Coordinates of C-alpha atoms and ligand atoms in Angstrom, one line a residue:
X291 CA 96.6 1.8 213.4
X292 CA 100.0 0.6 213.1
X293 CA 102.7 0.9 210.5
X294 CA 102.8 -2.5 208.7
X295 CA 105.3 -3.7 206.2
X296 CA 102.5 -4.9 204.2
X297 CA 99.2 -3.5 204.1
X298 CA 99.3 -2.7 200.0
X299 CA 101.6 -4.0 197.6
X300 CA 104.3 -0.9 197.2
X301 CA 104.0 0.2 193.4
X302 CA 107.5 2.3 192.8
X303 CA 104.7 4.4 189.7
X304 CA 102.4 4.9 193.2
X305 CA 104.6 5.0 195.8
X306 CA 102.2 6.9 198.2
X307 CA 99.5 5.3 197.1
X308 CA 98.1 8.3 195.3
X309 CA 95.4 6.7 193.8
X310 CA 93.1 5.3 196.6
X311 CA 92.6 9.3 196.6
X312 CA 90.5 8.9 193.1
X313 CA 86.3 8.5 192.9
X314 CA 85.8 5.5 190.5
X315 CA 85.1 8.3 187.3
X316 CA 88.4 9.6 187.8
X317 CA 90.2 6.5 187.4
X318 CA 88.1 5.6 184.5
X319 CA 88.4 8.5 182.4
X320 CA 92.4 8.5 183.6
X321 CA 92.8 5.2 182.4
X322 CA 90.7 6.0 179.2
X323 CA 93.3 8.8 178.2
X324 CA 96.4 6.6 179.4
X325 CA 95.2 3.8 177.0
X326 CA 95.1 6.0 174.4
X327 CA 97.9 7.9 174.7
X328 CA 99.6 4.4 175.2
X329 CA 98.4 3.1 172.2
X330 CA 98.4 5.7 169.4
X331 CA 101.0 8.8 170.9
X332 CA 103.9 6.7 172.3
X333 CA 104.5 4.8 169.5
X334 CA 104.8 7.8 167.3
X335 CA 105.4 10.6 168.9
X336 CA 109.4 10.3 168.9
X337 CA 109.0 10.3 164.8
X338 CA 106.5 13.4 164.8
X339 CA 108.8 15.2 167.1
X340 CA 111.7 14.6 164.5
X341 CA 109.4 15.6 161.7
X342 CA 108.4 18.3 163.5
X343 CA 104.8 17.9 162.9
X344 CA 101.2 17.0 164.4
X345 CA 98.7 15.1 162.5
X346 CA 95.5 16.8 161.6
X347 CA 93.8 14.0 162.3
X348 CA 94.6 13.8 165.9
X349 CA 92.2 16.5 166.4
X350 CA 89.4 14.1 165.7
X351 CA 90.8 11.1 167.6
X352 CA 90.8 13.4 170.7
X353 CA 87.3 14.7 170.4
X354 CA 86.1 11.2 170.2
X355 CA 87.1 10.5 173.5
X356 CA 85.6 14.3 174.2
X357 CA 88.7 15.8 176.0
X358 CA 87.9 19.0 174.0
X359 CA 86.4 21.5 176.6
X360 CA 85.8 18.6 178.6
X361 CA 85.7 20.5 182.1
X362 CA 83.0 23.0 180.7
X363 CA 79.2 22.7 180.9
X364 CA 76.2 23.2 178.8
X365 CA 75.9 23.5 174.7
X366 CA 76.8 19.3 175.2
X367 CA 79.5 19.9 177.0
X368 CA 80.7 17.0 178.9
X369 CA 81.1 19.0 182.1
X370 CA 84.1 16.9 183.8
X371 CA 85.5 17.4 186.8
X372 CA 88.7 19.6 187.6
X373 CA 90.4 16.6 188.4
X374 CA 89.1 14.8 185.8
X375 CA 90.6 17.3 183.5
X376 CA 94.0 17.2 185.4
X377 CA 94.4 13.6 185.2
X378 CA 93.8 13.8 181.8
X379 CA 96.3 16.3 181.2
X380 CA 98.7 14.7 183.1
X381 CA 97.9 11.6 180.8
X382 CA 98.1 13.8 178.1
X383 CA 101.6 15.3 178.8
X384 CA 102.9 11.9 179.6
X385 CA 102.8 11.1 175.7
X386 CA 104.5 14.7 174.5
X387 CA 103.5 18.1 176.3
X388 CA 102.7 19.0 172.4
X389 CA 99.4 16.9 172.4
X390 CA 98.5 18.1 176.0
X391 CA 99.2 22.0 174.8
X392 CA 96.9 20.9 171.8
X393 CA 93.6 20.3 174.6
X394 CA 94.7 22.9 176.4
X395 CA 94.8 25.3 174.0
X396 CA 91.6 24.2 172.4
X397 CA 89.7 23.5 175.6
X398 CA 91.2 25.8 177.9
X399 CA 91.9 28.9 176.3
X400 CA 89.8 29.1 172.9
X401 CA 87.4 27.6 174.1
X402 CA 87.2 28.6 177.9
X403 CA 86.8 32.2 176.4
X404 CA 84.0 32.0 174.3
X405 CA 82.4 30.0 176.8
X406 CA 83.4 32.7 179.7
X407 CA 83.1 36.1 177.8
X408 CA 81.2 35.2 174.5
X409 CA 77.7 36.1 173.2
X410 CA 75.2 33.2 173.4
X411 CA 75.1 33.3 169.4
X412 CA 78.9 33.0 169.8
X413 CA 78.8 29.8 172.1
X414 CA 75.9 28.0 169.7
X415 CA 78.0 28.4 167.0
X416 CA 81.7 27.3 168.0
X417 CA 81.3 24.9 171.1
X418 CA 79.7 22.3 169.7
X419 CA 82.3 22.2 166.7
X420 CA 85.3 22.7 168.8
X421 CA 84.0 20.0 171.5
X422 CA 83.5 17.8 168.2
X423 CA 86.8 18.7 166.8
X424 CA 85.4 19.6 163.8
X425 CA 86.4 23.3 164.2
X426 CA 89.9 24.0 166.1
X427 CA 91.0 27.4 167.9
X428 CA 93.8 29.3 168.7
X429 CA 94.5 31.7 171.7
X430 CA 96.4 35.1 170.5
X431 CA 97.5 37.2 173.3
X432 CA 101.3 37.2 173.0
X433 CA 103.2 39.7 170.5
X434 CA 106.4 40.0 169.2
X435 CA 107.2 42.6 171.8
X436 CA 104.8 41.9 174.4
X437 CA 104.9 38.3 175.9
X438 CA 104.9 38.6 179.8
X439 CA 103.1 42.1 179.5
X440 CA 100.2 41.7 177.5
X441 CA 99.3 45.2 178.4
X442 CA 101.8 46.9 176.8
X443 CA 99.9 44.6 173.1
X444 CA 100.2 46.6 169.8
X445 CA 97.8 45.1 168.0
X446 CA 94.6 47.4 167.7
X447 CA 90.8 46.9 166.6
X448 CA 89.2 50.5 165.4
X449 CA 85.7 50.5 164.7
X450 CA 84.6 51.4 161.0
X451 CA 80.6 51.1 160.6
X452 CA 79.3 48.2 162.0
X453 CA 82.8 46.5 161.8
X454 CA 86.3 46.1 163.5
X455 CA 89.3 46.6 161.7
X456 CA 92.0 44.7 163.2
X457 CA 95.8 45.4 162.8
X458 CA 98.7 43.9 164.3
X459 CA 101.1 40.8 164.8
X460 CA 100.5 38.1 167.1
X461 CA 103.7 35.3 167.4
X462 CA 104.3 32.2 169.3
X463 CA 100.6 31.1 168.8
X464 CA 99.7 27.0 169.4
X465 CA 97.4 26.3 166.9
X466 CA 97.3 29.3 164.4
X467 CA 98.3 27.6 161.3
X468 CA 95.7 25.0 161.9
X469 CA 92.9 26.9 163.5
X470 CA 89.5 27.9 162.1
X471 CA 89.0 30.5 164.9
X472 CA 91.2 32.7 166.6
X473 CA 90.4 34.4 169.7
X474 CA 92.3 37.8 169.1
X475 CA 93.0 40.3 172.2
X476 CA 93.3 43.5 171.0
X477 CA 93.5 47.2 171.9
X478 CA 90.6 49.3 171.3
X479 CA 91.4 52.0 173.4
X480 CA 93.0 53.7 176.1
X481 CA 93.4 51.1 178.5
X482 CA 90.7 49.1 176.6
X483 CA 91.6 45.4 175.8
X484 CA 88.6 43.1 173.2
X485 CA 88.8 40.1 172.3
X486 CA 87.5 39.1 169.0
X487 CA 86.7 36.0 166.8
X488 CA 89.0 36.2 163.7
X489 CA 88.0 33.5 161.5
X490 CA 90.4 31.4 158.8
X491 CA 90.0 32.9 155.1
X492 CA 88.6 36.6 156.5
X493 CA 90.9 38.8 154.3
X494 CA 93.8 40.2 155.8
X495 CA 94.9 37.3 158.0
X496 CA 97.2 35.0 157.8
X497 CA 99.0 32.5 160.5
X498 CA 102.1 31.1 158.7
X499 CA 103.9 28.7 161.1
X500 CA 106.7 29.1 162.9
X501 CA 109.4 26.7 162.2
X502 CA 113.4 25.6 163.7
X503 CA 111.6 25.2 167.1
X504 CA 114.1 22.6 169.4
X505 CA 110.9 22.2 171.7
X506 CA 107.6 21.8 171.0
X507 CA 108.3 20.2 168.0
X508 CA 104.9 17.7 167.6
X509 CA 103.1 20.9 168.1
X510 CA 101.7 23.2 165.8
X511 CA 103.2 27.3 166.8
X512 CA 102.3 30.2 164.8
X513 CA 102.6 33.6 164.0
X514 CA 99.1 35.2 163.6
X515 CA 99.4 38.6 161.4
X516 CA 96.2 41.0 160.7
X517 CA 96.2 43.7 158.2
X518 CA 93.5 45.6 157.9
X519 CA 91.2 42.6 159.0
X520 CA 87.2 43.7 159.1
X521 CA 85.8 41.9 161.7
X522 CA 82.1 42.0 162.5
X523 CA 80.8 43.6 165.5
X524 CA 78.9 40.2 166.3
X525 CA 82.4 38.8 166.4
X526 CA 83.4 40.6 169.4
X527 CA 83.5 39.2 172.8
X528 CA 80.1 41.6 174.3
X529 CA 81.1 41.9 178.2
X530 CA 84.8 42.3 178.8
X531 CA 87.1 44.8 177.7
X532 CA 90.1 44.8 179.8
X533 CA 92.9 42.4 180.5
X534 CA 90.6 40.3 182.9
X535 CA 89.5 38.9 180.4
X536 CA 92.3 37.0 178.4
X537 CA 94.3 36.5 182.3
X538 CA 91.1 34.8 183.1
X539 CA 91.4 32.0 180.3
X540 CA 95.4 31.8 181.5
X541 CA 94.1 30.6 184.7
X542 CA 92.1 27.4 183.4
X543 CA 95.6 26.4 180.9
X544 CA 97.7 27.1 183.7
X545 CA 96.1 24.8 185.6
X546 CA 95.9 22.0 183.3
X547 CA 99.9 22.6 183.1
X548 CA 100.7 21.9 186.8
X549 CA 99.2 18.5 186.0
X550 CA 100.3 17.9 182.7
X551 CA 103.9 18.7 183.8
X552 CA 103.9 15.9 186.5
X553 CA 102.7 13.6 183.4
X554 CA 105.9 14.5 181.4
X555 CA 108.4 13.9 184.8
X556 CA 106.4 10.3 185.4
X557 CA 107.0 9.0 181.8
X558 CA 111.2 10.1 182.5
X559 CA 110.9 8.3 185.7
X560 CA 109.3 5.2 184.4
X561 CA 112.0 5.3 181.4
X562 CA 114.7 5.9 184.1
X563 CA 113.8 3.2 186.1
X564 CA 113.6 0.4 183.9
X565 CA 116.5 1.5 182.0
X566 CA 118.3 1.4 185.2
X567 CA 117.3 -2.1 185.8
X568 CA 118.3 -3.4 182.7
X569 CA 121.9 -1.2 182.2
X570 CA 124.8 -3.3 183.5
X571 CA 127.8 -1.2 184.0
X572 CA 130.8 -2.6 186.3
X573 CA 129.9 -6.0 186.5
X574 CA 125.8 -4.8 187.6
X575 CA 122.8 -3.0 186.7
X576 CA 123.5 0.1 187.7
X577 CA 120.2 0.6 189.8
X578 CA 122.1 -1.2 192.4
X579 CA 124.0 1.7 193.0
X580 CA 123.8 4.1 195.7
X581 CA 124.0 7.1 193.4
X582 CA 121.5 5.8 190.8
X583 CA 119.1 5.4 193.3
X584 CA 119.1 8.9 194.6
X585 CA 118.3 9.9 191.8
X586 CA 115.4 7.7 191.5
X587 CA 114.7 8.2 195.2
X588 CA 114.4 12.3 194.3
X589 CA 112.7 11.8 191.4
X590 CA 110.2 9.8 192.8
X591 CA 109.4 12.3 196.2
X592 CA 109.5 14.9 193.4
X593 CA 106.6 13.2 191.3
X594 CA 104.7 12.2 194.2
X595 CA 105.0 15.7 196.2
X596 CA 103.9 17.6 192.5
X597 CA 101.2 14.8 192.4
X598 CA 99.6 15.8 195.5
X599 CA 100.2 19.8 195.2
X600 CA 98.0 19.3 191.9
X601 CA 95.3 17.2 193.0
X602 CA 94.8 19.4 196.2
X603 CA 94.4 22.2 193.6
X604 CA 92.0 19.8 191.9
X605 CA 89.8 19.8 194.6
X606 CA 90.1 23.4 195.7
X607 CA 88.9 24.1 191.9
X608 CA 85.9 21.7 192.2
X609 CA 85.1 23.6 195.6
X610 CA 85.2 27.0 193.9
X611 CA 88.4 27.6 196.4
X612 CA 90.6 27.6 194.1
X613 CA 93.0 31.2 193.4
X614 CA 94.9 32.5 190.3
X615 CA 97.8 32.6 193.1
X616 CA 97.9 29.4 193.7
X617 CA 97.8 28.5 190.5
X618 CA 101.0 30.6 190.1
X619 CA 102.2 28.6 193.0
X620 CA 101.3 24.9 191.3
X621 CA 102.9 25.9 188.3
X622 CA 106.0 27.1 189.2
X623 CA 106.9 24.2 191.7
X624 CA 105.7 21.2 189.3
X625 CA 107.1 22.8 185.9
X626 CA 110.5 23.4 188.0
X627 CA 110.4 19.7 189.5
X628 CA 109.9 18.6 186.2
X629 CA 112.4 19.7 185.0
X630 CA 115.0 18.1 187.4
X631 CA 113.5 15.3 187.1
X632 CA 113.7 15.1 183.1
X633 CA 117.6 16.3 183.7
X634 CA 118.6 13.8 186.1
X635 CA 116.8 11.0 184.2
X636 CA 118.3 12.2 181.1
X637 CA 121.7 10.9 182.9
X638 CA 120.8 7.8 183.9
X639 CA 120.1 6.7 180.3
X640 CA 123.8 7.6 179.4
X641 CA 124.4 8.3 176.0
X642 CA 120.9 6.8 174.6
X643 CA 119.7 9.5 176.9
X644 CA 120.1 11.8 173.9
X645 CA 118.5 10.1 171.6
X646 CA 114.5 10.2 170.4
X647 CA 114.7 6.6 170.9
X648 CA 113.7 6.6 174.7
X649 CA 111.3 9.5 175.4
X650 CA 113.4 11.5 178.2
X651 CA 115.1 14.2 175.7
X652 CA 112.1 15.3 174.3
X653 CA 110.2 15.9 177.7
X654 CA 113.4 17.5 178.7
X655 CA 113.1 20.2 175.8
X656 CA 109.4 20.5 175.7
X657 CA 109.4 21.2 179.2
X658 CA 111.5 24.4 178.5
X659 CA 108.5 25.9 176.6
X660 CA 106.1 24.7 179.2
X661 CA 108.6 26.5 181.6
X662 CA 108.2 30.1 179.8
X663 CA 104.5 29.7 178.5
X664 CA 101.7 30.2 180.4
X665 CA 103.5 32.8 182.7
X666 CA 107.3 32.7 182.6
X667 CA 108.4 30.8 186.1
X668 CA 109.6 34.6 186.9
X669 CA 105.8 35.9 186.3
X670 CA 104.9 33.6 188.4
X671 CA 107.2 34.0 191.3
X672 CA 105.9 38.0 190.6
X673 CA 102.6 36.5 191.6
X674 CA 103.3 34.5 194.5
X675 CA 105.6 37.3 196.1
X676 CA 103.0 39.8 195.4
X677 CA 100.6 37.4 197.3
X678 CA 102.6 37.3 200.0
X679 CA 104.3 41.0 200.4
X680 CA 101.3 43.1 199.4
X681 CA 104.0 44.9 197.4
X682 CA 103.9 44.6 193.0
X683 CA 107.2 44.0 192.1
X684 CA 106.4 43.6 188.0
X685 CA 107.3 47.3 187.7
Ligands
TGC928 P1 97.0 43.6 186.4 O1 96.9 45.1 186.5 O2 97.5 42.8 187.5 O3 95.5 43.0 186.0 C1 94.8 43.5 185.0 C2 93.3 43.0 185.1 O4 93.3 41.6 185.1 C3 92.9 41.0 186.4 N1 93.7 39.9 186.6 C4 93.3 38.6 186.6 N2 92.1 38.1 186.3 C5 91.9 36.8 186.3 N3 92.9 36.0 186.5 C6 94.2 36.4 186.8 N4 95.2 35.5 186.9 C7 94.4 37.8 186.8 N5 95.5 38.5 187.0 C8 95.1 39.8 186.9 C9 93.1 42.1 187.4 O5 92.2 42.0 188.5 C10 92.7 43.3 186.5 O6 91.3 43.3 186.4 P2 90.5 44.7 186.1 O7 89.1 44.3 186.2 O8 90.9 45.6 187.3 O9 90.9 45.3 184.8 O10 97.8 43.3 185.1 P3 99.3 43.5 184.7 O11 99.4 44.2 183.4 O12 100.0 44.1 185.9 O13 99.9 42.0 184.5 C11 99.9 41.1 185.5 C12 100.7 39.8 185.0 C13 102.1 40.1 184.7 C14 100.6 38.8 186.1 C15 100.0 39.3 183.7 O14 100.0 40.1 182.7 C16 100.6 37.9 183.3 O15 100.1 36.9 183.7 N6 101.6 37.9 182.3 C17 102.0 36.6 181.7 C18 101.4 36.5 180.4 C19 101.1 35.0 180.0 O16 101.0 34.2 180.8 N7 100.8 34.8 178.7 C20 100.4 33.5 178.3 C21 99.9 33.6 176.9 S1 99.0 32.1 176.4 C22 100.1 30.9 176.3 O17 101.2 31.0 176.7 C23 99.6 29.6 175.8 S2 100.8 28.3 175.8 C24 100.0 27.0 175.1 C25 99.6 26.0 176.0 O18 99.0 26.3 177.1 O19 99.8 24.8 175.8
FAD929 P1 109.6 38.0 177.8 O1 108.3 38.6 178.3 O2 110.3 38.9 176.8 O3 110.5 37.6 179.0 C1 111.9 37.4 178.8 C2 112.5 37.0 180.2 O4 112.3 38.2 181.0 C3 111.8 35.9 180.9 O5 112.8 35.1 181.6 C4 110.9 36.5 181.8 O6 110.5 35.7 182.9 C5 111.7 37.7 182.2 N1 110.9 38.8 182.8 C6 109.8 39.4 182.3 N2 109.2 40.3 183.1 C7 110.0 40.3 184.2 C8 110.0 41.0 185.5 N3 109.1 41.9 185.8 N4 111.0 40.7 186.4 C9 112.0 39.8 186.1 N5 112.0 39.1 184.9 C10 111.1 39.3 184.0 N6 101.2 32.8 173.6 C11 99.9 33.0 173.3 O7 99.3 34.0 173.4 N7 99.2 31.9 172.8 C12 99.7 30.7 172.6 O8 99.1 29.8 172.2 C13 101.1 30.5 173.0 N8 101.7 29.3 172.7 C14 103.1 29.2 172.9 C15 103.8 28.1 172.5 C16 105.1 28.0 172.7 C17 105.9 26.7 172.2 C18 105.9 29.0 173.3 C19 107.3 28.9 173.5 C20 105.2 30.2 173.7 C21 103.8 30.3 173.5 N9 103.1 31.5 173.8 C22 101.8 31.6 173.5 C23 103.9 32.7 174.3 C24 104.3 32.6 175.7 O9 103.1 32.8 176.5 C25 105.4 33.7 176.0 O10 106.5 33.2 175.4 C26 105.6 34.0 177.4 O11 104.5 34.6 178.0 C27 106.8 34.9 177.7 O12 106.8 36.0 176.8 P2 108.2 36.3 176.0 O13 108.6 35.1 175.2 O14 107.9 37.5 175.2 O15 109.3 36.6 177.1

């Protein structure tokens, strides 16, 4: 068929028509989370990101729309699809990367592991809560001096009786403060990694929050510190003790991040481009400007190209296709193009592009911790070279 002018109105937030490539479900529950995150994030978010704070309440509003765990099945989960969960954190991420790391780290991390490696007395007890939001998690796997080598973890859970005792520090933890569960990795031996359900009030632990954060800020970080917690043996994850089992959770969050990062780079496009309408400088708006519009021109290829990358993903996860590798590959691309985009949108809005007023500066610095968590964009080049050399160049 021929190339025609006008087959579809051209929309500069769809520029390649991305969404004819959505099933009817998709768009709905899409445009579900967009209307939310429309309607009660945008208006506020700019003020809890000053504040440096995320309401409690939140938690509740999210669950009603059941984004908690919403990709998981059974014990009434909703049982979404991948892309269905992508779009959403996409969605998500365009309001504040905080409220996206929120369902991520609920869904995709605290969650995704009891649901992957817990006991079935485990999974009755916390999924339905969590899904609810009536109980939140936290994921602890990083340590003050182990971040992109978990292996090398100090905490340690010795067995005493029919208990754990659990000893160690935990830091940069989303959630902690607020959480009722923890998911704690820790070593119990030589080469031997558990993970174990710490719940809120067991003596010994505490999960203080972490505060001067420039990024991140609507988001809740923590440090988790155990002293001398006893744990009971029922508490313990039964069927995986080795570091498959907390990369395996990484896998689902990452994945949620090479969509939620395009959602972060749209809403600085979107600001960009109407700002750049609107902005006369010399006599006209400064969109009419060759240089303005190369900017937009990159930053649109770069949305659209990152768009694509994670809904082919999408599909390869729905398919069972899908590999930690590319993954690696998703998020190191999309959090990177991000990025640029944030920056170069950042200078189109001038001086007002430093302000909370418009939302550009504070995708900009969240984006720096979506850049590092999840698997540092070096960790992940580690991954992709390693995929393609045969050769492990971590050590
Ligand atoms: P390595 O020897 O390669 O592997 C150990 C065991 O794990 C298995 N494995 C994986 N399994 C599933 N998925 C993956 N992606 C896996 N990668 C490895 C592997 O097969 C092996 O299994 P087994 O059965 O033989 O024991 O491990 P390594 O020590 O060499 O480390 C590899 C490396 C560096 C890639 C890994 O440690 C890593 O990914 N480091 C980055 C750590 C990281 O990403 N931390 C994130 C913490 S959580 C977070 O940041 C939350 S942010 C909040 C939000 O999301 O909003
Ligand atoms: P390091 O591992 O010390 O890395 C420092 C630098 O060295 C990085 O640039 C890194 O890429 C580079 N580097 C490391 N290894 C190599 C190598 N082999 N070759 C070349 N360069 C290398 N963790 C959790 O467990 N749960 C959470 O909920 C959680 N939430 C977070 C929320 C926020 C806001 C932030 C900022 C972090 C969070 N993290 C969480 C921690 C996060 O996963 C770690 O910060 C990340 O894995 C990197 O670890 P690190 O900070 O110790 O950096």
């Amino acid at each position: 068929m021929a190339i025609t002018a006008k087959p579809t109105e051209l929309d500069p937030r769809d520029f390649l028509a991305i969404d004819a490539l959505l099933d009817d479900e998709e768009k709905a529950i899409r445009d579900t989370v967009r209307r939310f995150v429309r309607e009660r994030i945008v208006p506020e978010v700019g003020e809890w990101f000053e504040q440096g704070i995320l309401p409690r309440e939140l938690a509740k509003e999210v669950a009603k729309l059941g984004l908690f765990g919403m990709h998981l099945e059974g014990y009434g989960l909703p049982g979404a699809s991948s892309v269905a969960y992508g779009l959403t954190c996409l969605e998500l991420e365009a309001g504040d990367s905080g409220v996206r790391s929120l369902v991520s780290v609920q869904g995709s991390l605290a969650m995704f592991a009891i649901w992957r490696w817990g006991s079935e007395e485990q999974k009755q007890r916390w999924l339905p809560p969590m899904h609810e939001g009536d109980a939140i998690g936290c994921f602890g796997l990083t340590e003050p001096d182990a971040g992109s080598d978990p292996g090398s973890m100090r905490t340690t859970a010795t067995r005493d009786g029919s208990d754990w005792v659990l000893n160690g520090t935990k830091m940069w933890i989303t959630n902690g403060t607020i959480a009722d569960v923890a998911v704690v990795w820790a070593r119990t031996g030589e080469g031997a990694i558990n993970g174990f359900l710490v719940e809120q009030g067991m003596p010994g632990f505490e999960a203080p929050e972490m505060k001067h954060k420039l990024s991140l800020r609507a988001s809740v970080t923590s440090e988790l510190v155990l002293k001398d917690v006893r744990v009971p043996e029922e508490n313990r994850f039964p069927e995986v003790s080795s570091l498959r089992g907390p990369l395996s959770c990484l896998n689902e969050a990452r994945y949620g991040i090479v969509w939620g990062s395009v959602g972060a780079a749209r809403a600085c496009f979107e600001s960009a481009l109407d700002y750049s309408k609107e902005r006369m400088v010399f006599g006209k708006p400064i969109a009419g400007y060759q240089l303005t519009q190369q900017k937009l021109a990159e930053m649109a290829l770069e949305i659209n190209r990152a768009t694509l990358v994670a809904l082919h993903l999408g599909r390869m996860k729905d398919e069972g296709t899908l590999r930690p590798e590319h993954v690696s590959m998703g998020k190191m691309g999309n959090v990177r193009g991000a990025i640029e985009v944030a920056r170069s949108a950042r200078t189109i809005l001038g001086g007002n592009g430093i302000t909370l007023e418009y939302p550009v500066i504070r995708h900009m610095n969240n984006l720096e911790s979506v850049l590092t968590y999840e698997g540092t964009h070096e960790v992940h080049t580690l991954v992709v070279g390693q995929a393609l050399t045969g050769e492990n160049a971590f050590r």
